[in-house]
């Protein structure tokens, strides 16, 4: 390699990132295809290519040339701009972690993920936890092993949490969830003492075609650029960036007798897509492109889904369109009925269909379980039993089978251990962002008019444009001028319950 | 690199091929996604990743290590099995050709293809040849330049033809097309002298959903394994293999008022998919996987589409299903009416919708034009005028605009110059295969029963399993025990015309 200067090292750094972005584009589209268009028996074939590609990512990320460039730039950090410094920091951090994981095990893990995804789908369909158990054991074991390789001094589950949120740990979460439980459980009790609300407005017969029309309408309404954001259907909705923030896909699932499911799924994934596509132009094809952490990501998706999407103003705004789209079902209905229906709070089995109030309890259960498995206090084989026990304890309901229980989520099969808490944190961050946003934006008035640009502008300027330039804590401090405080979220939930149930 | 032995060089060869297969998988899925699910303005983003990946393919294919392994194995060819020898031969041939093309130009061409595809789609939609012209000029120029780099001694168009069929040249094609013209034009004249047949059975109102049901029925009927073969919709139907013959996708397009379009498109692409998925298991992830040449590929797709699909026996077999699927449209119709309708011969504008008889004339026009552009006898800017002139001359019809004329096909925008003749050759090969197959298989009886296994078995044993192990000429000689002869095809067409028109 020729002698390094700041100039050529920076160019090399950009070239390496572009190459990594291309490999990741390839891997992401293979995964996206697997979830959308691929024939059923082709997972192994994708696994072969994914393992080759992930090996290339590993090699490129850890090559002597890459290391030399990163270390050179790291030594010269005072001469670099903030963006380059952050790229170097994140890449060196990944590199040092990766170097501690033997390549063979890293590649084997990529293959395990492909197989696990496939088996989990079939196990869920058959409601057969035993089918999935050996893979889930391997997934937890591998995560424990990797945690030990990378941070032997750290608690293995804290290591997992840090994959999704720098600096997060069990202590913080135990407190956070404790606070939520203390406040949500009494709210649920109050609700159970008054008559349940009527949510019949959401039910009827809604063709895929019309639901798709609704999905595109919602995507446009919240301000997504359909030239760069695509929509497909999958069993489990998700958002994925392909190559850069110039190509983002969201997915949804149409439930034939309930248009509300896909409606809020689209707004949720749409929130992710707004965040992803909102990265500053010069972040494309760098490691700073996209969102900074899953919690901030969820703060955006759940901000659009719940804080905006389940507001009275939003129900008022979209109702005329809904009425026109589904005249047979909605001609004698009102926006107010919709507002009540989409805010009905009731303990239920499925996290993704849970209401805003009980949602965090679903997350808490997963947090408790994966924390205990990672600590060796719970065996994978006992997960279904414990799952069902906690659903009874926190939500008061019986789980009829594993399909509606421990097999319901795709996260563990995708290796996302430590991810779940992001959902609950995201909810709480979102409520605090809202309070700040309201200082300068008349949020309800904007929603009522369907004018999302002032809201999106605030999010873009304060959050989206920075991609991964700042840590979640930095983003929170920059935006809020203060630390995170879950009280905003508690207050928000309490007010919503009062508005819907009068208690 | 450690010292080479036959054993480790063979292992290295397999590893290189698996890596190439993974890169090609990635590139193929990016292209497939571009044609199926991708949002409109994401082509440039895919282009960035495709150029990185194609650069990696180039580097790996031409690296010193790869060259050393291939040359070592080539020197030891008498110690190798036939399959390994063929792999080495094909890879060395590609390598030597590739080495003659500067990497920058190769990568730039990949990007040009992405842009050309995008612009062609928009130009076609706007029926605006001028929009596409600059790109088409670059495509032809690049093909000329590459031809000159690789085979300066060879005619540039012969070089292009050889990309799709080893050993093919203008001389052979001039004779072949001459023979077709001599025979088809008189047949067309005879038909124009008698009353045209009634094809009204194909028209009506056919929902996408029912046409999709028909598509899956046809895929199953002809013996495709739906666990490994997927279906999507695109503007222009195609077949693509992803990674290996374990994952093949076909696409179709549903025309709302004519179920026959998608029906035969599915059978055509299904024929390609049968060939691709029929490779022997040990060819997966090697350069021998898939089909040997486009002409043999087209011989299979057009064999299923026309020879089988437009036979009286097939119409009899599928008609009850069609009648059940489209009761309103078909309840008073007969299989015989379908047979007549799908064999109606009439000069028309669009190649992909052309009948079996006039089809080769469409191909001939494209052959004439690209031959002349490559020879410098015709400028790209004059293509629309010449296109329209030849349609008048051979088919006697006026082309109303470029959308229905020179912009109709995706081939040139995809860089496939020299591909078109494969279609006509494929037709002719197919007729000769049929005659051979009939020596041992009662083809009509099988079709009448919907029992495709004896037919597929014959094709699998004689053609599919070998992948690229043999050249097209070798396949023909092995299967037929004699040289290719277009007379079988002429006889087949003559008989069909007699059966439909009585002339």
Coordinates of C-alpha atoms in Angstrom, one line a residue, chain A residues 4 30 104-105 116 142 223 255 282 314-315 346 387 399 402 432 445:
Chain A
X4 CA -1.0 7.1 3.8
X30 CA -31.6 -11.8 -0.2
X104 CA -15.6 -19.6 11.0
X105 CA -18.0 -19.1 13.9
X116 CA -33.4 -20.6 12.1
X142 CA -23.8 -18.4 20.1
X223 CA -44.8 12.1 3.7
X255 CA -56.1 -9.1 7.7
X282 CA -23.6 12.6 2.2
X314 CA -55.4 11.8 12.8
X315 CA -58.7 9.8 13.0
X346 CA -57.3 -4.8 26.7
X387 CA -43.8 -17.4 28.8
X399 CA -51.9 -18.7 26.3
X402 CA -47.0 -21.7 21.3
X432 CA -40.7 13.1 25.5
X445 CA -53.4 21.4 14.0

